[in-house]
CSV table of C-alpha atoms in Angstrom, one decimal:
chain,number,residue,atom,x,y,z
A,1,MET,CA,-29.0,15.1,-1.2
A,2,CYS,CA,-26.5,12.3,-2.0
A,3,PRO,CA,-26.3,9.5,0.6
A,4,LEU,CA,-23.2,9.6,2.8
A,5,PRO,CA,-21.0,7.8,3.6
A,6,PHE,CA,-20.2,5.2,0.9
A,7,PRO,CA,-17.7,2.4,1.7
A,8,ASP,CA,-14.1,2.7,0.9
A,9,PRO,CA,-12.8,0.4,-1.9
A,10,LEU,CA,-10.1,-0.8,0.5
A,11,ARG,CA,-11.1,0.1,4.0
A,12,ALA,CA,-9.8,-1.4,7.2
A,13,ALA,CA,-12.5,-3.3,8.9
A,14,ASP,CA,-11.0,-4.5,12.2
A,15,GLY,CA,-10.8,-2.1,15.0
A,16,PRO,CA,-9.7,1.5,15.5
A,17,ALA,CA,-6.7,1.2,13.2
A,18,GLU,CA,-9.0,1.8,10.2
A,19,ALA,CA,-8.6,5.6,10.7
A,20,THR,CA,-5.1,5.6,9.2
A,21,ALA,CA,-4.6,2.2,7.6
A,22,ALA,CA,-6.5,3.0,4.4
A,23,VAL,CA,-8.1,5.9,2.7
A,24,ASN,CA,-11.7,6.6,3.6
A,25,TYR,CA,-13.9,7.2,0.6
A,26,GLN,CA,-17.3,8.5,-0.1
A,27,GLU,CA,-19.1,8.6,-3.4
A,28,PRO,CA,-18.5,12.1,-4.9
A,29,CYS,CA,-21.5,14.4,-4.6
A,30,LEU,CA,-21.0,18.1,-4.7
A,31,ILE,CA,-23.6,20.4,-3.1
A,32,ASP,CA,-24.4,23.8,-4.5
A,33,SER,CA,-24.7,26.7,-2.1
A,34,VAL,CA,-28.5,26.5,-2.3
A,35,GLY,CA,-28.4,22.8,-1.3
A,36,THR,CA,-28.8,21.1,-4.7
A,37,GLY,CA,-27.2,17.6,-4.8
A,38,HIS,CA,-25.5,16.7,-8.1
A,39,PRO,CA,-25.0,13.1,-9.3
A,40,PRO,CA,-21.6,11.5,-8.8
A,41,VAL,CA,-18.8,12.4,-11.2
A,42,GLY,CA,-17.6,9.4,-13.2
A,43,GLY,CA,-14.6,7.5,-12.1
A,44,ARG,CA,-13.2,6.4,-8.8
A,45,PRO,CA,-14.6,8.0,-5.6
A,46,PHE,CA,-12.6,10.7,-4.0
A,47,PRO,CA,-11.0,10.7,-0.5
A,48,THR,CA,-13.0,12.4,2.2
A,49,TRP,CA,-12.7,12.9,5.9
A,50,LYS,CA,-14.8,10.9,8.3
A,51,ASP,CA,-17.7,12.7,9.9
A,52,PRO,CA,-20.9,10.6,9.6
A,53,GLY,CA,-22.7,13.0,12.0
A,54,MET,CA,-22.0,16.2,10.2
A,55,PRO,CA,-25.2,18.2,9.9
A,56,ALA,CA,-26.3,19.5,6.5
A,57,THR,CA,-25.7,23.3,6.8
A,58,PRO,CA,-24.3,25.8,4.4
A,59,SER,CA,-20.9,25.5,6.0
A,60,THR,CA,-21.2,21.7,5.6
A,61,ALA,CA,-22.0,22.2,1.9
A,62,ARG,CA,-19.0,24.4,1.4
A,63,ALA,CA,-16.8,21.9,3.2
A,64,LEU,CA,-18.0,19.0,1.1
A,65,ASN,CA,-17.6,21.1,-2.1
A,66,ASP,CA,-14.1,22.1,-1.2
A,67,ARG,CA,-13.0,18.5,-0.3
A,68,LEU,CA,-14.5,16.9,-3.3
A,69,ALA,CA,-13.1,19.6,-5.7
A,70,LEU,CA,-9.7,18.9,-4.2
A,71,GLY,CA,-10.4,15.3,-5.1
A,72,LEU,CA,-11.0,16.3,-8.7
A,73,LEU,CA,-7.8,18.3,-8.8
A,74,GLU,CA,-5.9,15.4,-7.3
A,75,ARG,CA,-7.3,12.9,-9.8
A,76,GLU,CA,-7.4,15.0,-13.0
A,77,GLY,CA,-4.6,17.4,-12.5
A,78,SER,CA,-4.8,21.2,-13.0
A,79,LEU,CA,-8.3,22.5,-14.0
A,80,THR,CA,-9.8,25.9,-14.9
A,81,ALA,CA,-12.7,27.2,-12.9
A,82,GLY,CA,-14.9,26.5,-16.0
A,83,GLN,CA,-13.8,22.9,-16.0
A,84,LEU,CA,-14.5,22.6,-12.3
A,85,LYS,CA,-18.0,24.0,-13.0
A,86,GLN,CA,-18.5,21.5,-15.8
A,87,LEU,CA,-17.3,18.5,-13.8
A,88,THR,CA,-19.2,19.3,-10.6
A,89,GLY,CA,-22.4,20.9,-11.9
A,90,LEU,CA,-22.0,23.8,-9.4
A,91,SER,CA,-23.0,27.3,-10.3
A,92,ARG,CA,-20.4,29.8,-11.4
A,93,PRO,CA,-20.6,31.8,-8.2
A,94,SER,CA,-20.2,28.7,-6.1
A,95,VAL,CA,-17.1,27.6,-8.0
A,96,ALA,CA,-15.7,31.1,-7.7
A,97,ASP,CA,-16.2,31.1,-3.9
A,98,LEU,CA,-14.7,27.6,-3.8
A,99,VAL,CA,-11.6,28.5,-5.7
A,100,ASP,CA,-11.1,31.6,-3.5
A,101,ARG,CA,-11.4,29.7,-0.3
A,102,LEU,CA,-9.0,27.0,-1.3
A,103,ALA,CA,-6.5,29.5,-2.6
A,104,ARG,CA,-6.6,31.6,0.6
A,105,ALA,CA,-6.1,28.4,2.6
A,106,GLY,CA,-2.9,27.7,0.6
A,107,LEU,CA,-4.3,24.4,-0.8
A,108,ILE,CA,-4.4,25.4,-4.5
A,109,ALA,CA,-2.7,28.0,-6.6
A,110,VAL,CA,-2.6,29.2,-10.2
A,111,VAL,CA,-0.2,26.9,-12.1
A,112,GLY,CA,-0.7,28.2,-15.7
A,113,GLU,CA,-3.2,29.1,-18.3
A,114,ALA,CA,-5.3,27.0,-20.6
A,115,GLY,CA,-4.5,27.5,-24.3
A,116,GLU,CA,-1.8,29.6,-25.8
A,117,GLN,CA,-4.3,32.3,-27.0
A,118,ARG,CA,-6.4,32.6,-23.9
A,119,ARG,CA,-5.9,35.2,-21.2
A,120,GLY,CA,-7.8,36.4,-18.2
A,121,PRO,CA,-9.4,34.8,-15.1
A,122,ASN,CA,-11.3,32.2,-17.0
A,123,ALA,CA,-8.1,30.7,-18.5
A,124,ARG,CA,-6.3,30.3,-15.2
A,125,LEU,CA,-5.4,26.7,-14.3
A,126,TYR,CA,-5.6,25.8,-10.7
A,127,GLY,CA,-3.6,22.9,-9.1
A,128,ILE,CA,-3.0,21.5,-5.6
A,129,VAL,CA,0.0,23.0,-3.9
A,130,ALA,CA,2.2,19.9,-4.0
A,131,ASP,CA,4.8,21.2,-1.5
A,132,ARG,CA,2.2,22.0,1.1
A,133,ALA,CA,3.3,18.8,2.8
A,134,HIS,CA,6.0,16.2,2.4
A,135,LEU,CA,5.6,12.5,3.0
A,136,ALA,CA,8.0,9.6,3.6
A,137,ALA,CA,7.6,5.9,3.3
A,138,LEU,CA,9.9,3.2,4.7
A,139,ASP,CA,10.2,-0.5,3.9
A,140,VAL,CA,11.9,-2.0,6.9
A,141,ARG,CA,13.5,-5.4,6.3
A,142,THR,CA,15.7,-7.6,8.4
A,143,GLU,CA,18.8,-6.6,6.3
A,144,GLY,CA,18.1,-2.8,6.0
A,145,VAL,CA,15.6,-0.1,5.2
A,146,SER,CA,14.5,1.6,2.0
A,147,VAL,CA,13.3,5.2,2.2
A,148,VAL,CA,11.4,7.5,-0.3
A,149,VAL,CA,10.3,11.1,0.2
A,150,THR,CA,7.6,12.6,-1.9
A,151,ASP,CA,5.5,15.7,-2.1
A,152,LEU,CA,1.8,15.8,-1.3
A,153,LEU,CA,0.8,14.5,-4.7
A,154,GLY,CA,3.2,11.6,-4.6
A,155,ALA,CA,6.0,12.8,-6.8
A,156,THR,CA,9.3,11.2,-5.7
A,157,LEU,CA,11.8,13.8,-4.6
A,158,ALA,CA,14.6,11.6,-3.1
A,159,GLU,CA,15.1,8.0,-2.1
A,160,ALA,CA,17.7,5.6,-0.7
A,161,ALA,CA,18.3,2.1,0.4
A,162,VAL,CA,20.5,1.5,3.5
A,163,PRO,CA,21.9,-1.9,4.5
A,164,ILE,CA,21.9,-2.7,8.2
A,165,GLY,CA,24.0,-5.7,9.2
A,166,GLY,CA,22.6,-8.5,11.3
A,167,ASP,CA,25.3,-8.0,13.9
A,168,THR,CA,24.5,-4.3,14.3
A,169,GLY,CA,23.4,-3.4,17.8
A,170,THR,CA,19.9,-2.1,18.4
A,171,GLY,CA,20.8,1.4,19.2
A,172,SER,CA,23.2,1.7,16.2
A,173,ALA,CA,20.7,0.1,13.9
A,174,VAL,CA,18.0,2.6,14.9
A,175,GLU,CA,20.4,5.5,14.5
A,176,GLN,CA,21.4,4.3,11.0
A,177,ALA,CA,17.8,4.1,9.9
A,178,VAL,CA,16.8,7.5,11.4
A,179,ALA,CA,19.9,9.1,9.9
A,180,ALA,CA,19.1,7.7,6.5
A,181,VAL,CA,15.6,9.2,6.7
A,182,GLU,CA,17.0,12.6,7.7
A,183,ARG,CA,19.5,12.5,4.9
A,184,VAL,CA,16.8,11.7,2.3
A,185,VAL,CA,14.6,14.4,3.7
A,186,LYS,CA,17.4,16.9,3.3
A,187,GLU,CA,18.1,15.7,-0.3
A,188,ALA,CA,14.4,16.2,-1.1
A,189,GLY,CA,14.6,19.8,0.0
A,190,ALA,CA,11.8,19.2,2.6
A,191,HIS,CA,11.9,21.3,5.7
A,192,ARG,CA,9.8,18.8,7.6
A,193,LEU,CA,7.7,15.7,7.1
A,194,HIS,CA,4.0,15.7,7.6
A,195,THR,CA,3.4,12.0,7.7
A,196,VAL,CA,5.6,8.9,7.6
A,197,GLY,CA,4.3,5.5,6.6
A,198,ILE,CA,6.3,2.4,7.7
A,199,GLY,CA,5.9,-1.1,6.4
A,200,ALA,CA,7.5,-3.8,8.6
A,201,PRO,CA,7.3,-7.6,9.2
A,202,GLY,CA,5.5,-8.7,12.3
A,203,LEU,CA,2.1,-8.2,13.9
A,204,VAL,CA,0.7,-4.7,14.3
A,205,ASP,CA,-1.9,-4.6,17.1
A,206,PRO,CA,-5.0,-3.0,15.7
A,207,ALA,CA,-5.9,-1.4,19.1
A,208,THR,CA,-2.5,0.0,20.0
A,209,GLY,CA,-0.4,0.2,16.9
A,210,ASP,CA,2.4,-1.6,18.6
A,211,LEU,CA,4.6,-3.8,16.4
A,212,HIS,CA,5.0,-7.4,17.8
A,213,ASP,CA,7.6,-9.9,16.8
A,214,SER,CA,6.4,-13.3,15.6
A,215,THR,CA,9.5,-14.8,14.0
A,216,GLY,CA,12.6,-13.4,15.8
A,217,LEU,CA,12.8,-10.0,14.1
A,218,PRO,CA,15.5,-7.5,15.2
A,219,GLU,CA,14.7,-5.4,18.2
A,220,TRP,CA,15.4,-2.2,16.2
A,221,HIS,CA,12.3,-2.7,14.1
A,222,ARG,CA,10.1,-2.1,17.2
A,223,ARG,CA,12.0,0.9,18.3
A,224,LEU,CA,12.3,2.7,15.0
A,225,ALA,CA,8.8,4.3,14.9
A,226,ALA,CA,9.2,6.0,18.3
A,227,ALA,CA,12.7,7.2,17.3
A,228,LEU,CA,11.4,8.7,14.0
A,229,GLN,CA,8.5,10.4,15.8
A,230,GLU,CA,10.8,12.0,18.3
A,231,ARG,CA,13.5,13.1,15.8
A,232,LEU,CA,11.2,14.2,12.9
A,233,ASN,CA,8.2,15.5,14.8
A,234,ALA,CA,6.0,13.9,12.3
A,235,ARG,CA,3.0,11.6,12.3
A,236,VAL,CA,4.2,8.0,12.1
A,237,LEU,CA,2.0,5.2,10.9
A,238,VAL,CA,3.1,1.6,11.2
A,239,GLU,CA,1.6,-1.3,9.2
A,240,ASN,CA,2.4,-4.9,8.4
A,241,GLU,CA,4.3,-5.0,5.1
A,242,THR,CA,2.1,-7.5,3.5
A,243,ASN,CA,-1.0,-5.5,4.3
A,244,LEU,CA,0.6,-2.4,2.7
A,245,ALA,CA,1.5,-4.5,-0.4
A,246,ALA,CA,-2.2,-5.5,-0.7
A,247,LEU,CA,-3.2,-1.9,-0.6
A,248,ALA,CA,-0.8,-1.1,-3.5
A,249,GLU,CA,-2.0,-4.2,-5.5
A,250,ARG,CA,-5.6,-3.0,-5.0
A,251,ARG,CA,-4.8,0.5,-6.2
A,252,GLU,CA,-2.0,0.1,-8.7
A,253,GLY,CA,-1.2,-3.6,-9.2
A,254,ALA,CA,-2.8,-6.9,-10.0
A,255,ALA,CA,-6.1,-6.4,-8.1
A,256,THR,CA,-7.4,-3.1,-9.3
A,257,ASP,CA,-10.6,-4.7,-10.6
A,258,ARG,CA,-11.3,-6.8,-7.5
A,259,ASP,CA,-12.9,-6.0,-4.1
A,260,THR,CA,-12.1,-9.5,-2.7
A,261,PHE,CA,-8.7,-11.2,-3.1
A,262,VAL,CA,-5.8,-12.7,-1.2
A,263,LEU,CA,-2.2,-11.6,-1.6
A,264,LEU,CA,0.3,-14.3,-1.1
A,265,TRP,CA,3.6,-12.6,-0.2
A,266,LEU,CA,6.7,-14.4,-1.4
A,267,GLY,CA,9.9,-12.7,-0.3
A,268,HIS,CA,12.5,-13.5,2.3
A,269,GLY,CA,9.5,-14.7,4.4
A,270,ILE,CA,6.0,-15.8,3.7
A,271,GLY,CA,2.8,-13.9,4.4
A,272,ALA,CA,-0.7,-13.2,3.2
A,273,ALA,CA,-3.1,-10.3,3.2
A,274,VAL,CA,-6.8,-10.7,3.0
A,275,VAL,CA,-9.2,-8.2,1.4
A,276,LEU,CA,-12.9,-9.1,1.6
A,277,ASP,CA,-15.6,-7.0,0.1
A,278,GLY,CA,-13.2,-4.0,-0.1
A,279,ALA,CA,-12.0,-4.3,3.5
A,280,LEU,CA,-8.6,-5.2,4.7
A,281,ARG,CA,-8.9,-7.8,7.4
A,282,ARG,CA,-6.4,-7.8,10.2
A,283,GLY,CA,-8.0,-10.1,12.7
A,284,ALA,CA,-8.4,-9.8,16.5
A,285,SER,CA,-4.7,-9.4,17.2
A,286,GLY,CA,-3.5,-8.2,13.8
A,287,GLY,CA,-2.3,-11.6,12.7
A,288,THR,CA,-4.6,-12.3,9.7
A,289,GLY,CA,-2.4,-13.7,7.0
A,290,GLU,CA,0.4,-15.2,9.1
A,291,ILE,CA,0.4,-18.2,6.7
A,292,GLY,CA,4.0,-19.1,7.3
A,293,PHE,CA,2.7,-20.7,10.5
A,294,LEU,CA,0.3,-22.9,8.7
A,295,PRO,CA,1.2,-26.5,9.7
A,296,VAL,CA,2.2,-28.6,6.7
A,297,PRO,CA,2.4,-32.4,6.9
A,298,GLY,CA,5.7,-33.9,5.8
A,299,THR,CA,7.9,-30.9,6.8
A,300,GLY,CA,9.3,-32.9,9.8
A,301,ALA,CA,8.0,-30.6,12.5
A,302,LEU,CA,5.2,-28.4,13.6
A,303,PRO,CA,5.5,-24.6,13.9
A,304,SER,CA,5.7,-23.0,17.4
A,305,ALA,CA,4.4,-19.7,18.7
A,306,THR,CA,7.8,-18.1,18.0
A,307,ASP,CA,9.2,-20.2,15.1
A,308,CYS,CA,7.4,-21.1,11.8
A,309,HIS,CA,9.8,-24.0,11.1
A,310,GLY,CA,7.6,-26.8,10.0
A,311,GLY,CA,4.9,-24.5,8.7
A,312,PHE,CA,4.3,-23.3,5.2
A,313,HIS,CA,7.4,-21.1,5.5
A,314,SER,CA,9.4,-24.3,5.4
A,315,LEU,CA,8.0,-25.0,2.0
A,316,ALA,CA,7.9,-21.6,0.4
A,317,GLY,CA,10.2,-19.2,2.2
A,318,ALA,CA,13.2,-17.9,0.3
A,319,THR,CA,15.6,-20.4,1.9
A,320,ALA,CA,13.3,-23.3,1.0
A,321,VAL,CA,12.9,-22.1,-2.6
A,322,ALA,CA,16.7,-21.8,-3.0
A,323,ARG,CA,17.2,-25.3,-1.7
A,324,LEU,CA,14.5,-26.6,-4.0
A,325,ALA,CA,16.3,-24.9,-7.0
A,326,ALA,CA,19.5,-26.6,-6.0
A,327,ASP,CA,17.8,-30.0,-5.7
A,328,HIS,CA,16.7,-29.5,-9.4
A,329,GLY,CA,20.1,-28.3,-10.5
A,330,VAL,CA,19.0,-24.7,-11.1
A,331,THR,CA,21.7,-22.2,-10.3
A,332,ALA,CA,22.3,-18.5,-10.9
A,333,PRO,CA,25.1,-16.2,-9.8
A,334,PRO,CA,24.3,-13.6,-7.2
A,335,GLU,CA,23.2,-10.2,-8.5
A,336,PRO,CA,25.0,-7.5,-6.4
A,337,ALA,CA,22.3,-4.9,-7.2
A,338,ALA,CA,19.5,-7.2,-6.3
A,339,THR,CA,17.5,-6.0,-3.3
A,340,GLY,CA,15.4,-9.1,-2.8
A,341,PRO,CA,16.3,-12.7,-1.9
A,342,HIS,CA,18.5,-14.8,-4.1
A,343,ALA,CA,15.5,-17.1,-4.5
A,344,ALA,CA,13.9,-14.5,-6.8
A,345,VAL,CA,17.0,-14.5,-9.0
A,346,LEU,CA,16.8,-18.3,-9.3
A,347,VAL,CA,13.1,-18.2,-10.1
A,348,ARG,CA,13.6,-15.5,-12.7
A,349,ARG,CA,16.4,-17.5,-14.3
A,350,ALA,CA,14.3,-20.6,-14.4
A,351,VAL,CA,11.4,-18.7,-16.1
A,352,GLU,CA,13.8,-17.4,-18.7
A,353,GLY,CA,15.3,-20.9,-19.3
A,354,ALA,CA,12.2,-23.1,-19.1
A,355,PRO,CA,11.2,-22.8,-22.8
A,356,ARG,CA,14.7,-23.8,-24.0
A,357,SER,CA,15.9,-26.0,-21.2
A,358,ALA,CA,17.5,-29.2,-22.6
A,359,THR,CA,17.3,-31.1,-19.4
A,360,GLY,CA,13.9,-29.8,-18.3
A,361,ALA,CA,15.5,-28.8,-14.9
A,362,ASP,CA,14.0,-25.3,-15.0
A,363,ALA,CA,10.5,-26.5,-15.8
A,364,ALA,CA,10.7,-29.2,-13.2
A,365,PHE,CA,11.8,-26.7,-10.5
A,366,LEU,CA,9.0,-24.3,-11.4
A,367,GLY,CA,6.5,-27.2,-11.3
A,368,ALA,CA,7.7,-28.3,-7.9
A,369,LEU,CA,7.5,-24.7,-6.6
A,370,ALA,CA,4.0,-24.4,-8.0
A,371,ASP,CA,3.0,-27.6,-6.1
A,372,ARG,CA,4.2,-26.0,-2.9
A,373,LEU,CA,2.6,-22.6,-3.4
A,374,ALA,CA,-0.7,-24.3,-4.3
A,375,VAL,CA,-0.8,-25.8,-0.8
A,376,GLY,CA,-0.9,-22.4,0.8
A,377,ALA,CA,-3.2,-20.9,-1.8
A,378,ALA,CA,-5.6,-23.8,-1.5
A,379,SER,CA,-5.9,-23.2,2.3
A,380,ALA,CA,-6.8,-19.6,1.8
A,381,VAL,CA,-9.2,-20.4,-1.0
A,382,ALA,CA,-11.0,-23.1,1.1
A,383,LEU,CA,-11.5,-20.7,4.0
A,384,LEU,CA,-12.2,-17.4,2.1
A,385,ASP,CA,-13.3,-18.1,-1.5
A,386,PRO,CA,-11.5,-14.9,-2.7
A,387,GLY,CA,-11.8,-15.6,-6.4
A,388,LEU,CA,-8.3,-14.1,-6.9
A,389,VAL,CA,-4.9,-15.0,-5.5
A,390,VAL,CA,-2.0,-12.6,-6.2
A,391,LEU,CA,1.5,-13.9,-6.1
A,392,GLY,CA,3.4,-10.9,-4.7
A,393,GLY,CA,6.8,-10.1,-3.3
A,394,GLU,CA,10.1,-10.5,-5.2
A,395,VAL,CA,9.6,-14.2,-5.9
A,396,GLY,CA,6.0,-13.8,-7.1
A,397,ARG,CA,7.0,-11.1,-9.5
A,398,ALA,CA,10.0,-13.1,-10.7
A,399,GLY,CA,7.8,-16.1,-11.4
A,400,GLY,CA,5.5,-13.9,-13.6
A,401,GLU,CA,2.7,-15.3,-15.6
A,402,LEU,CA,4.3,-18.7,-16.0
A,403,LEU,CA,4.4,-19.4,-12.3
A,404,ALA,CA,1.0,-18.0,-11.8
A,405,ARG,CA,-0.4,-20.2,-14.5
A,406,LEU,CA,1.3,-23.3,-13.0
A,407,VAL,CA,-0.2,-22.5,-9.5
A,408,SER,CA,-3.6,-21.9,-11.1
A,409,ASP,CA,-3.5,-25.3,-12.8
A,410,ARG,CA,-2.8,-27.1,-9.6
A,411,LEU,CA,-5.3,-25.0,-7.6
A,412,ALA,CA,-8.0,-26.0,-10.1
A,413,ARG,CA,-7.3,-29.6,-9.4
A,414,MET,CA,-7.3,-29.1,-5.6
A,415,SER,CA,-10.3,-26.9,-5.1
A,416,PRO,CA,-13.9,-26.8,-6.5
A,417,LEU,CA,-13.9,-23.0,-6.0
A,418,PRO,CA,-13.0,-21.0,-9.2
A,419,THR,CA,-9.9,-18.9,-8.4
A,420,GLU,CA,-7.8,-16.8,-10.7
A,421,VAL,CA,-4.1,-16.6,-10.0
A,422,ARG,CA,-2.1,-13.5,-11.0
A,423,ALA,CA,1.5,-12.4,-10.7
A,424,SER,CA,2.1,-9.0,-9.1
A,425,PRO,CA,3.5,-6.4,-11.4
A,426,LEU,CA,4.9,-4.5,-8.3
A,427,GLY,CA,6.9,-7.2,-6.6
A,428,GLY,CA,8.9,-6.0,-3.6
A,429,ALA,CA,8.2,-2.3,-4.4
A,430,ALA,CA,4.6,-2.8,-3.3
A,431,VAL,CA,5.4,-2.2,0.3
A,432,LEU,CA,6.9,1.2,-0.3
A,433,ARG,CA,4.0,2.1,-2.6
A,434,GLY,CA,1.5,1.0,0.0
A,435,ALA,CA,3.2,3.0,2.7
A,436,LEU,CA,3.1,6.1,0.5
A,437,LEU,CA,-0.6,5.6,-0.3
A,438,THR,CA,-1.3,5.3,3.5
A,439,ALA,CA,0.8,8.3,4.4
A,440,GLY,CA,-0.7,10.4,1.6
A,441,ALA,CA,-4.2,9.5,2.5
A,442,ALA,CA,-3.7,10.4,6.1
A,443,ALA,CA,-2.0,13.7,5.2
A,444,ARG,CA,-4.7,14.7,2.8
A,445,ASP,CA,-7.4,13.6,5.2
A,446,GLU,CA,-6.1,16.1,7.7
A,447,LEU,CA,-5.0,19.0,5.4
A,448,PHE,CA,-8.1,18.9,3.2
A,449,ALA,CA,-10.6,18.6,6.1
A,450,PRO,CA,-12.6,21.7,7.1
A,451,PRO,CA,-11.0,23.8,9.9
A,452,SER,CA,-13.3,22.4,12.5
A,453,GLN,CA,-12.0,18.9,11.7
A,454,GLN,CA,-8.3,19.6,11.4
A,455,ASN,CA,-7.5,19.1,15.1
A,456,VAL,CA,-9.4,15.8,15.4
A,457,GLN,CA,-7.2,13.1,16.8
A,458,HIS,CA,-6.6,10.1,14.6
A,459,VAL,CA,-5.7,6.6,15.7
A,460,ASP,CA,-2.3,5.6,14.3
A,461,VAL,CA,-1.8,2.0,13.2
């Protein structure tokens, strides 16, 4: 028998919130109906439900085979029964039973045939029924909300970005956000949503899932999740935006080859996410990574419990970056279509102009910005020794490899610990991607579980 469970490449380690904050993985090991364990299939482990006490019975074997075969179909796409047999090592009768069970459960269906000349049962291609469930992800910002609706396999069906003015009342702001989600759901042709993942600034209590304000965020942020749950009758998961971005970077971005890294989020605000040995670390109160409150000498003040002025935010937040650019004579016209802070436009313009700048203003600005970012990065490196720092958010992506290299050079002079610095390829989109990954994992965890597990209550983050 294969040992179970194996650790998740990015599991949540702090408190009950782990049930929905990240996908739970086990090393793939399919069990034949006679109880034969087969070696792991190559590639990334597949998602499985959590049940460490499940006894090894024939029904358990069938459940494991079903769940892990679904993982193969999720990863590889449509497969024939013969291909499933080859990839799993199961006997032909076991595969036939497996396919029949999953089809009767409405989880897979025939989606075509393999080869133009082939006909008959052996040529049938089976795939996961993508519209078995629909998912939504929200990126909630101070100035508005972005929404995307997908099918169970993550294919985008509809999306929208809705601005919400700072002078909008709490009730009106919540209504605008909920109405936007309902509109996108309708455009996607989805009758209902199974799971909604929300990324928002602030602290998410690992024990309760409540969103707490740390820097004067709008009240509508805290009320949105409850309103969505009431109106949509869907499972709603809330997570800190930077943690979700780290999940996306680990799965699809700059940290796919690392189990330990720190994401330095550079957007309108400043934040960090910490992944150690494959585990997302939230801390006792959900505040791991609130690096904007890191006291920085020379900023003229010390941060308070409700205001990060005087902290690292005063050095590297979007407003501070824009002011630094102005001090160096770096300007750029606003981009009406830009969804991130104007600081990202300034950094991108400086990166483009640095090689040919006659005055050296662009290079000087980027150098000064790297000096500031290295202060925050060095603090994380000294405490955690992550080996990798990812510069994320809109500003991090705008700085690209040039800014990452400049920060790396300064970090090497400040710390004896070898640390690579990489720019995020995802930028601000990482929050939505992370929210979708979280929603999809939770939905599949429930839908793909054996019948006896489908009514198990999960803890929402």
